[in-house]
Amino acid sequence: MRPPTLADQLRQLACIAEIRGGADAGDLRQAVSALDRRSPEEMARLAGHLHAAPSDDITEFPPAALWRLREFVSGRADGALRASRAGLPLLLRRLLELKNIDEVEAVTLARDLRVVTLSDLRDAIADGRVNRLLKPAAGRLRAGAEIIGRDVRPMPLGRAVDVLSAVQDGIAHHCPLLEDVGAAGDVRRFEPLVSQLVLVGQSSSPPAAVASLCAMPDVDDVLHRTPRRVVLWIHQVEVDVRVAAYDDYGTVLFGATGSSEHVRAVSSRRRLSLHQNEEQLYAHAGVAFIPAEMRNHTGEIAAAAAGPLPEFVSRADIRGDLHMHSTYSDGQDTLPAMVAACVAIGYEYMAITDHSERAAASRTLSLDTLARQRDEILRLRAQYPQITILHGVEVDILADGRLDFADDILEQLDIVLASLHDSAKQDGPALTRRCLQAIRHPLVNVITHPANQLVGRRPGYALDFPVIYAAAAETGTALEIDGAPSHLDLDGEHARTAVSAGVTVTIDSDCHRARALDRQMRLGIGTARRGWVEARHVLNCRPLDEVLGFIAAKRTGRSRRSARP
């Protein structure tokens, strides 16, 4: 294999510049064309001239190309190319490092297939574009996608929401040309683990909006740029921003939101055209509008083809939060701060549910602190008459199935939540028996984060969920959809199955900080919507008297199937 020539090296650099949307890409291409026309003898003379002559004496190359040529003939080509590749999107950089593609193929990927992220590549492989336009590299690209997919660690949803919120704040301040900017992709679908950060906006002048995005002060680098798309390195992560025109905003947002399977299935119903909004697009495809959280190719298209979908639970439906913590256990804010925050949100009711004595939290409730907490809640009820403050507890389900507090303590509380925090190294059947024992306890009203999953760190317990659902429905015990980003449990799949089995659910924040109450409630709602949950399924979408009636019915033995018809 011959060593790369000066033209080869400059061509590689020109390709990288083209992918990045650099202003020097054209100059470098022009210089490559000039070099390709030279004979080996002429190239040798040029190299000597580049070593010896001042820059002003060489006028046939643009300044940007001339600087690079001098760098190359001085033996610094490898370092310059490595540094340039480091400024590419992760996918293309890793494919080049793995030698699965060369720079020319990288340009074809980015320019002709619009592939600059791992999800782009997976889509292009699945829909046949790679085979059509890069068939010689198809096998190498599939292998590269597998390797990179194993190497890349997805981001927890909570962190992804925080990053995109910060970027959106910057866009609102610095990019007035870009309107209606919102999350797309995994974040808009409330995937617990996010593989790609995507924003979509619209503008009367997409190229000008892209230019303003690139100039934002928080942007550390521009990894890829076209007139309607830019991949930014910002806040130590890649953020992919798509900029639509007014007439195709709906089409762009749809394509950037749904799972690949959902997008292909909808598109196959009728060839997509330009649509200003997603409602028009779905109507064009002959189906009812499908909310973003449901676009996972799990039966939603068939359901929407049969007629309008139900109204799924929304933020406006939530009347209160039944799971939160204060400094009485491992919360970071005081009881008054949590109450004041709930009042500011506009809740009708709330429940303070700190951890019981033997929980593994950093601080827990003793019988003494539980009594002091009760006294403080009485004072706060007088101070905040506009909200009902329920005094509750999140009690651990112990290894033998007993609850961490005795019944004579629990019956003094307004609401009792029970949790399987500690697996005690038990298997699925044993954990199921413990959970069932708590469900059948007359004082337990809610099983919180039932599978006890830790997103990105540990899967949920292998419970016998059909048995759990049946017992919960029979006894009038709610199962929680926990909005804490570390839990998001029940997840969408389990929530959908639970409500189908007649289970009443709660959607709670499980919050430990006052300022995160609304954020975590929204994560819980998004998770519930992934599970096709309607407001009628959710206990804390009901008025206070119905919540208290739900609690009282179980305590007095009036067990019932508790989901509304």
XYZ file of C-alpha atoms in Angstrom:
565
model
C 0.000 0.000 0.000
C 1.554 3.289 -1.083
C 2.095 6.037 1.461
C -0.400 8.902 1.310
C 0.572 11.761 -0.964
C 0.286 15.425 -0.128
C -2.946 15.491 -2.140
C -4.311 12.481 -0.221
C -3.620 14.140 3.102
C -5.162 17.434 2.067
C -8.182 15.557 0.672
C -8.700 13.936 4.060
C -8.584 17.336 5.691
C -10.992 18.768 3.111
C -13.442 15.959 3.794
C -13.335 16.642 7.519
C -13.840 20.362 6.914
C -16.824 19.622 4.667
C -18.456 17.447 7.325
C -17.941 20.138 9.937
C -19.324 22.799 7.603
C -16.089 24.748 7.900
C -15.596 27.898 5.842
C -12.266 26.544 4.575
C -13.764 23.391 2.997
C -14.050 24.969 -0.443
C -10.500 26.330 -0.379
C -9.145 22.946 0.606
C -11.091 21.213 -2.165
C -9.742 23.733 -4.679
C -6.203 23.055 -3.519
C -6.728 19.271 -3.773
C -7.880 19.667 -7.384
C -4.773 21.683 -8.154
C -2.517 19.056 -6.573
C -4.239 16.215 -8.440
C -3.235 17.823 -11.735
C 0.486 17.858 -10.901
C 2.975 15.202 -11.873
C 5.195 13.547 -9.250
C 8.118 15.746 -10.389
C 5.999 18.881 -10.004
C 4.896 17.750 -6.539
C 8.500 17.279 -5.493
C 9.367 20.795 -6.671
C 6.283 22.181 -4.848
C 7.337 20.503 -1.620
C 10.756 22.092 -1.837
C 9.229 25.449 -2.666
C 6.876 25.193 0.327
C 9.878 24.571 2.566
C 11.890 27.460 1.224
C 9.650 30.254 -0.034
C 7.856 32.879 2.060
C 4.067 32.613 2.034
C 3.694 35.713 -0.122
C 5.643 34.071 -2.949
C 3.081 31.239 -3.388
C -0.178 32.620 -4.746
C -1.810 29.635 -6.459
C -3.299 28.229 -3.222
C -5.801 29.919 -0.902
C -4.244 30.970 2.439
C -6.030 28.257 4.475
C -4.792 25.534 2.125
C -1.293 26.971 1.953
C -0.962 26.927 5.724
C -2.011 23.274 5.803
C 0.379 22.327 2.974
C 3.323 23.867 4.844
C 2.242 21.947 7.942
C 2.158 18.686 5.968
C 5.525 19.040 4.227
C 7.026 19.809 7.635
C 6.069 16.317 8.809
C 3.090 17.342 10.960
C 0.357 15.772 8.798
C -0.532 12.935 11.192
C -0.978 15.255 14.141
C -3.031 17.721 12.094
C -5.340 14.974 10.847
C -5.784 13.511 14.330
C -6.655 16.932 15.693
C -9.153 17.544 12.887
C -10.845 14.159 13.322
C -11.270 14.952 17.019
C -13.654 17.734 15.988
C -16.080 15.392 14.226
C -19.296 13.933 15.662
C -18.619 10.858 17.799
C -19.980 8.395 15.246
C -17.786 9.537 12.374
C -14.734 10.002 14.584
C -15.002 6.468 15.943
C -15.643 4.936 12.509
C -12.468 6.605 11.255
C -10.488 5.505 14.322
C -11.711 1.935 13.857
C -10.787 2.200 10.157
C -14.276 1.060 9.201
C -14.454 3.956 6.728
C -12.138 6.515 5.198
C -12.694 10.261 4.996
C -14.288 10.117 1.542
C -16.840 7.569 2.779
C -17.409 9.729 5.849
C -18.386 12.620 3.574
C -20.800 10.372 1.681
C -22.362 9.352 4.969
C -22.767 12.917 6.202
C -23.622 14.684 2.936
C -25.593 12.119 0.927
C -27.098 9.895 3.622
C -27.331 12.621 6.328
C -25.726 10.192 8.792
C -23.765 11.862 11.588
C -25.046 10.049 14.704
C -25.356 6.406 15.702
C -29.145 6.474 15.424
C -28.792 7.976 11.929
C -26.522 5.096 10.944
C -28.810 2.436 12.369
C -31.737 3.951 10.448
C -29.742 4.112 7.216
C -28.720 0.468 7.585
C -32.285 -0.619 8.377
C -33.949 1.262 5.508
C -31.384 0.176 2.905
C -29.762 3.549 2.183
C -26.332 2.259 3.169
C -26.635 -0.663 0.764
C -27.745 1.629 -2.042
C -25.122 4.367 -1.700
C -22.238 2.751 0.188
C -22.566 -0.937 -0.582
C -18.793 -1.679 -0.460
C -18.712 -0.258 3.071
C -22.008 -1.767 4.282
C -20.459 -4.655 6.191
C -17.848 -2.416 7.779
C -20.536 0.080 8.806
C -22.689 -2.619 10.391
C -19.692 -3.876 12.360
C -18.806 -0.334 13.388
C -22.347 0.378 14.536
C -22.261 -2.707 16.773
C -18.912 -1.758 18.332
C -19.853 1.878 18.905
C -23.266 0.862 20.249
C -21.545 -1.273 22.891
C -19.095 1.488 23.771
C -21.488 4.422 24.073
C -23.177 4.779 27.440
C -26.687 6.247 27.252
C -27.581 9.182 29.471
C -30.266 8.946 32.177
C -33.419 10.823 31.231
C -33.144 13.268 34.131
C -29.654 14.365 33.110
C -30.725 14.612 29.456
C -33.685 16.831 30.353
C -31.398 19.101 32.377
C -28.877 19.441 29.533
C -31.499 20.191 26.899
C -33.219 22.672 29.207
C -29.929 24.548 29.605
C -29.370 24.563 25.839
C -32.929 25.752 25.245
C -32.386 28.607 27.697
C -29.299 29.639 25.729
C -31.189 29.444 22.430
C -34.028 31.573 23.805
C -31.509 34.223 24.848
C -29.167 34.232 21.849
C -31.124 32.882 18.848
C -34.332 34.895 18.338
C -34.640 33.553 14.792
C -35.253 30.029 16.089
C -38.809 29.465 17.312
C -40.764 26.658 18.993
C -37.628 24.862 20.127
C -38.355 21.606 21.889
C -36.890 18.231 22.699
C -37.309 15.407 20.204
C -36.043 11.838 20.055
C -35.643 9.773 23.193
C -36.243 12.713 25.532
C -39.584 13.618 23.980
C -40.631 9.972 24.236
C -39.447 9.862 27.879
C -37.115 6.947 27.321
C -35.469 6.163 30.696
C -32.060 6.018 28.977
C -31.292 8.529 26.241
C -28.960 7.667 23.370
C -29.065 11.012 21.544
C -29.893 14.598 22.515
C -32.055 16.217 19.834
C -33.779 19.589 19.611
C -36.085 20.760 16.834
C -37.113 24.334 16.055
C -38.421 26.330 13.132
C -37.300 29.550 11.488
C -38.101 31.886 8.624
C -34.405 31.591 7.723
C -32.927 28.227 8.752
C -29.337 29.064 7.606
C -29.348 32.270 9.640
C -30.744 30.408 12.656
C -27.983 27.791 12.318
C -25.387 30.579 12.220
C -26.771 32.037 15.453
C -26.697 28.601 17.095
C -23.042 28.177 16.199
C -22.240 31.582 17.693
C -23.804 30.931 21.109
C -21.265 31.604 23.891
C -21.744 28.209 25.558
C -20.865 26.293 22.374
C -17.408 24.755 22.677
C -17.279 23.362 19.135
C -19.360 22.863 16.001
C -18.977 19.221 14.973
C -21.263 19.223 11.947
C -23.096 22.005 10.150
C -25.485 22.223 7.213
C -28.039 24.930 6.382
C -30.675 23.109 8.443
C -28.844 21.002 10.977
C -26.011 21.486 13.418
C -24.335 19.152 15.902
C -22.883 21.159 18.773
C -20.427 20.216 21.489
C -21.969 22.043 24.449
C -22.106 21.322 28.177
C -19.677 18.441 27.536
C -22.098 16.532 25.282
C -23.213 16.384 21.652
C -26.522 18.112 20.950
C -28.153 17.646 17.546
C -30.310 20.634 16.532
C -32.628 20.367 13.519
C -33.952 23.633 12.052
C -37.140 23.391 9.998
C -38.805 25.948 7.773
C -42.339 26.925 8.675
C -43.858 24.646 6.035
C -42.171 21.421 7.188
C -41.835 21.843 10.949
C -44.305 19.008 11.610
C -42.497 16.665 9.238
C -39.084 17.377 10.783
C -40.388 17.065 14.342
C -42.140 13.774 13.523
C -39.018 12.301 11.922
C -36.847 13.324 14.871
C -39.237 12.032 17.563
C -40.615 8.556 16.951
C -38.708 5.322 17.165
C -37.294 4.242 13.818
C -39.926 1.532 13.529
C -42.743 3.975 14.250
C -41.495 6.502 11.703
C -41.097 3.864 9.003
C -44.517 2.342 9.708
C -46.351 5.676 9.540
C -44.395 6.729 6.458
C -45.264 3.473 4.701
C -48.990 4.160 4.972
C -48.718 7.100 2.612
C -45.731 8.955 1.222
C -44.970 11.856 3.536
C -45.034 15.416 2.265
C -44.341 18.745 3.951
C -46.536 19.426 6.957
C -46.590 22.426 9.249
C -47.599 20.330 12.253
C -47.745 16.707 13.322
C -51.540 16.617 13.462
C -51.631 17.253 9.701
C -49.020 14.567 9.122
C -50.913 11.858 11.003
C -54.161 12.848 9.296
C -52.364 12.566 5.944
C -51.288 9.034 6.951
C -54.892 8.141 7.757
C -54.528 7.723 11.520
C -55.444 9.713 14.609
C -52.764 11.877 16.200
C -50.383 9.805 18.335
C -48.754 11.478 21.364
C -44.968 11.509 21.321
C -44.570 9.245 24.359
C -46.450 6.435 22.599
C -44.420 6.399 19.380
C -42.550 3.203 20.184
C -44.133 0.772 17.692
C -46.046 -1.096 20.382
C -49.476 -1.161 18.775
C -50.119 2.568 18.748
C -50.508 2.824 14.953
C -53.167 0.119 14.785
C -54.987 1.769 17.679
C -54.845 5.175 15.993
C -56.018 3.699 12.697
C -59.118 2.380 14.467
C -60.151 5.838 15.674
C -59.228 8.668 18.038
C -57.093 7.628 20.993
C -58.226 8.326 24.567
C -57.063 11.439 26.369
C -53.993 10.304 28.270
C -52.998 11.745 31.609
C -51.473 15.218 31.476
C -49.890 17.648 33.898
C -53.178 19.522 34.231
C -54.873 16.372 35.582
C -52.590 16.015 38.612
C -54.203 17.323 41.805
C -51.536 16.365 44.312
C -48.311 14.491 45.031
C -48.439 11.507 47.394
C -44.720 10.698 47.757
C -41.980 13.093 48.850
C -39.273 13.412 51.491
C -38.061 16.117 53.866
C -35.127 16.580 56.212
C -36.917 14.286 58.634
C -35.358 11.529 56.535
C -33.069 11.872 53.504
C -34.673 14.921 51.893
C -32.636 18.068 51.363
C -35.377 20.574 52.230
C -37.415 21.192 55.349
C -41.059 20.358 55.740
C -42.127 24.029 55.423
C -40.096 24.342 52.194
C -41.766 21.279 50.688
C -45.224 22.530 51.634
C -44.563 26.007 50.277
C -43.353 24.518 46.984
C -46.478 22.370 46.650
C -48.653 25.402 47.317
C -46.751 27.342 44.642
C -47.345 24.505 42.152
C -51.065 24.700 42.926
C -51.665 21.255 44.402
C -54.881 20.582 46.296
C -53.175 18.044 48.526
C -49.784 16.512 49.262
C -48.381 13.716 51.388
C -45.163 13.869 53.379
C -43.804 10.316 53.351
C -40.364 10.089 54.912
C -38.469 6.820 55.267
C -39.179 4.403 58.097
C -36.675 3.504 60.756
C -34.854 0.563 59.176
C -34.610 1.930 55.632
C -31.112 2.245 54.203
C -31.526 5.996 53.674
C -29.007 8.423 55.163
C -31.615 9.575 57.703
C -34.830 7.843 58.751
C -37.828 8.385 60.991
C -37.804 7.116 64.548
C -40.977 6.956 66.606
C -39.891 10.159 68.326
C -39.216 12.085 65.111
C -42.459 10.766 63.622
C -44.337 12.324 66.531
C -42.457 15.614 66.145
C -43.228 15.577 62.434
C -46.927 15.116 63.202
C -46.852 18.198 65.436
C -45.120 20.270 62.751
C -47.651 19.169 60.137
C -50.479 20.316 62.430
C -48.881 23.770 62.588
C -48.353 23.874 58.818
C -51.975 22.917 58.190
C -53.005 26.049 60.051
C -50.432 28.126 58.144
C -51.414 26.771 54.698
C -55.193 26.186 54.700
C -55.249 26.196 50.882
C -53.641 22.727 50.715
C -54.372 19.512 52.580
C -51.198 18.023 54.048
C -51.401 14.288 54.569
C -49.044 12.759 57.091
C -47.684 9.512 55.727
C -44.639 7.292 55.642
C -42.688 5.239 53.136
C -42.331 2.076 55.161
C -39.890 -0.653 54.238
C -41.143 -4.153 53.536
C -38.759 -6.238 55.603
C -37.164 -9.503 54.512
C -39.906 -11.576 56.155
C -42.692 -9.449 54.643
C -43.478 -7.509 57.819
C -43.630 -3.710 57.729
C -40.999 -1.570 59.398
C -43.496 0.144 61.737
C -46.086 -1.615 63.886
C -49.752 -1.395 62.948
C -50.613 0.826 65.934
C -48.181 3.412 64.536
C -49.269 3.091 60.902
C -52.971 3.438 61.709
C -52.291 6.930 63.096
C -51.084 8.085 59.638
C -53.205 9.424 56.807
C -51.533 7.329 54.104
C -49.018 4.472 54.085
C -46.606 3.734 51.249
C -44.624 0.493 51.248
C -41.391 -0.253 49.397
C -39.172 -3.214 48.591
C -35.927 -1.297 48.983
C -33.764 -4.173 50.165
C -33.849 -7.370 48.107
C -32.258 -9.288 50.993
C -30.649 -11.313 48.168
C -33.967 -13.019 47.570
C -35.139 -14.369 44.235
C -38.186 -13.278 42.268
C -40.711 -15.634 43.911
C -39.593 -14.608 47.425
C -39.725 -10.914 46.526
C -43.181 -11.448 45.028
C -44.382 -13.037 48.262
C -43.048 -10.096 50.288
C -44.768 -7.621 47.967
C -48.051 -9.546 48.112
C -47.914 -9.593 51.904
C -47.665 -5.795 51.891
C -50.400 -5.423 49.273
C -52.748 -7.495 51.434
C -51.982 -5.473 54.548
C -55.072 -3.345 55.291
C -53.006 -0.252 56.137
C -50.843 -0.195 52.986
C -52.276 2.109 50.332
C -49.505 2.366 47.728
C -46.608 0.147 46.668
C -43.913 2.588 45.579
C -41.500 1.974 42.679
C -42.633 -1.689 42.719
C -39.728 -3.210 40.764
C -37.198 -0.959 42.537
C -35.203 -0.497 39.341
C -32.262 1.920 39.236
C -32.162 3.341 35.724
C -28.911 2.518 33.964
C -27.535 0.720 37.009
C -29.814 -2.155 37.946
C -32.860 -3.784 36.347
C -36.009 -4.143 38.381
C -36.811 -7.160 40.490
C -38.114 -10.240 38.673
C -41.544 -10.069 40.308
C -44.532 -12.087 39.148
C -46.266 -8.965 37.881
C -49.572 -10.520 36.759
C -50.040 -11.853 40.308
C -49.048 -8.458 41.757
C -51.533 -6.662 39.509
C -54.360 -9.021 40.398
C -53.754 -8.621 44.123
C -53.462 -4.829 43.864
C -56.735 -4.575 41.929
C -58.538 -6.934 44.300
C -57.400 -5.224 47.507
C -57.652 -1.621 46.398
C -53.902 -1.014 46.635
C -52.340 1.460 44.233
C -49.081 0.836 42.418
C -46.819 3.818 41.871
C -45.330 5.308 38.735
C -42.334 6.970 40.346
C -40.987 10.101 38.633
C -37.574 10.098 40.288
C -35.134 9.851 37.351
C -33.285 7.060 39.115
C -36.482 4.954 39.265
C -39.151 5.755 36.607
C -40.896 2.684 37.980
C -43.424 1.321 37.121
C -41.994 1.841 33.658
C -44.253 2.426 30.668
C -44.613 -1.227 29.720
C -45.530 -2.335 33.243
C -47.830 0.646 33.779
C -49.746 -0.211 30.605
C -50.210 -3.804 31.702
C -51.153 -2.771 35.239
C -53.973 -0.412 34.270
C -55.220 -2.968 31.742
C -55.502 -5.386 34.687
C -57.660 -2.917 36.616
C -54.966 -1.489 38.899
C -55.192 2.057 40.211
C -51.840 3.842 39.914
C -50.355 6.926 41.467
C -47.936 9.250 39.700
C -45.567 10.745 42.250
C -42.379 12.757 42.320
C -40.600 10.804 45.091
C -38.860 14.128 45.464
C -36.119 15.002 47.939
C -35.761 18.668 46.927
C -38.466 21.318 46.736
C -37.187 22.766 43.469
C -37.445 19.377 41.722
C -41.055 18.602 42.655
C -42.568 19.714 39.374
C -39.725 18.370 37.236
C -39.980 14.861 38.681
C -43.756 14.880 38.498
C -43.429 15.630 34.776
C -41.026 12.711 34.372
C -43.587 10.489 36.077
C -46.367 11.755 33.804
C -44.237 11.141 30.717
C -43.549 7.608 31.927
C -47.262 7.049 32.542
C -48.125 8.291 29.049
C -45.626 5.760 27.638
C -47.922 3.227 29.306
C -51.121 4.665 27.775
C -52.322 5.690 31.254
C -55.429 7.866 31.418
C -56.405 10.243 34.225
C -59.171 7.842 35.303
C -56.495 5.290 36.201
C -54.591 7.676 38.506
C -55.480 8.095 42.174
C -53.929 11.564 42.513
C -55.919 12.859 39.553
C -58.995 12.523 41.777
C -60.414 15.011 44.281
C -59.250 14.738 47.874
C -62.453 13.135 49.120
C -62.035 10.297 46.613
C -58.404 9.810 47.641
C -59.436 9.608 51.291
C -62.270 7.288 50.343
C -59.826 5.009 48.506
C -57.672 4.827 51.662
C -60.621 4.314 53.979
C -62.139 1.569 51.820
C -59.133 -0.646 52.277
C -58.762 0.105 55.986
C -62.361 -0.831 56.645
C -62.127 -4.010 54.588
C -64.258 -2.790 51.698
C -61.807 -4.122 49.143
C -62.817 -3.539 45.571
C -61.536 -3.441 42.042
C -60.447 0.152 42.184
C -59.807 1.287 38.608
C -62.596 3.356 37.140
C -64.474 1.911 34.205
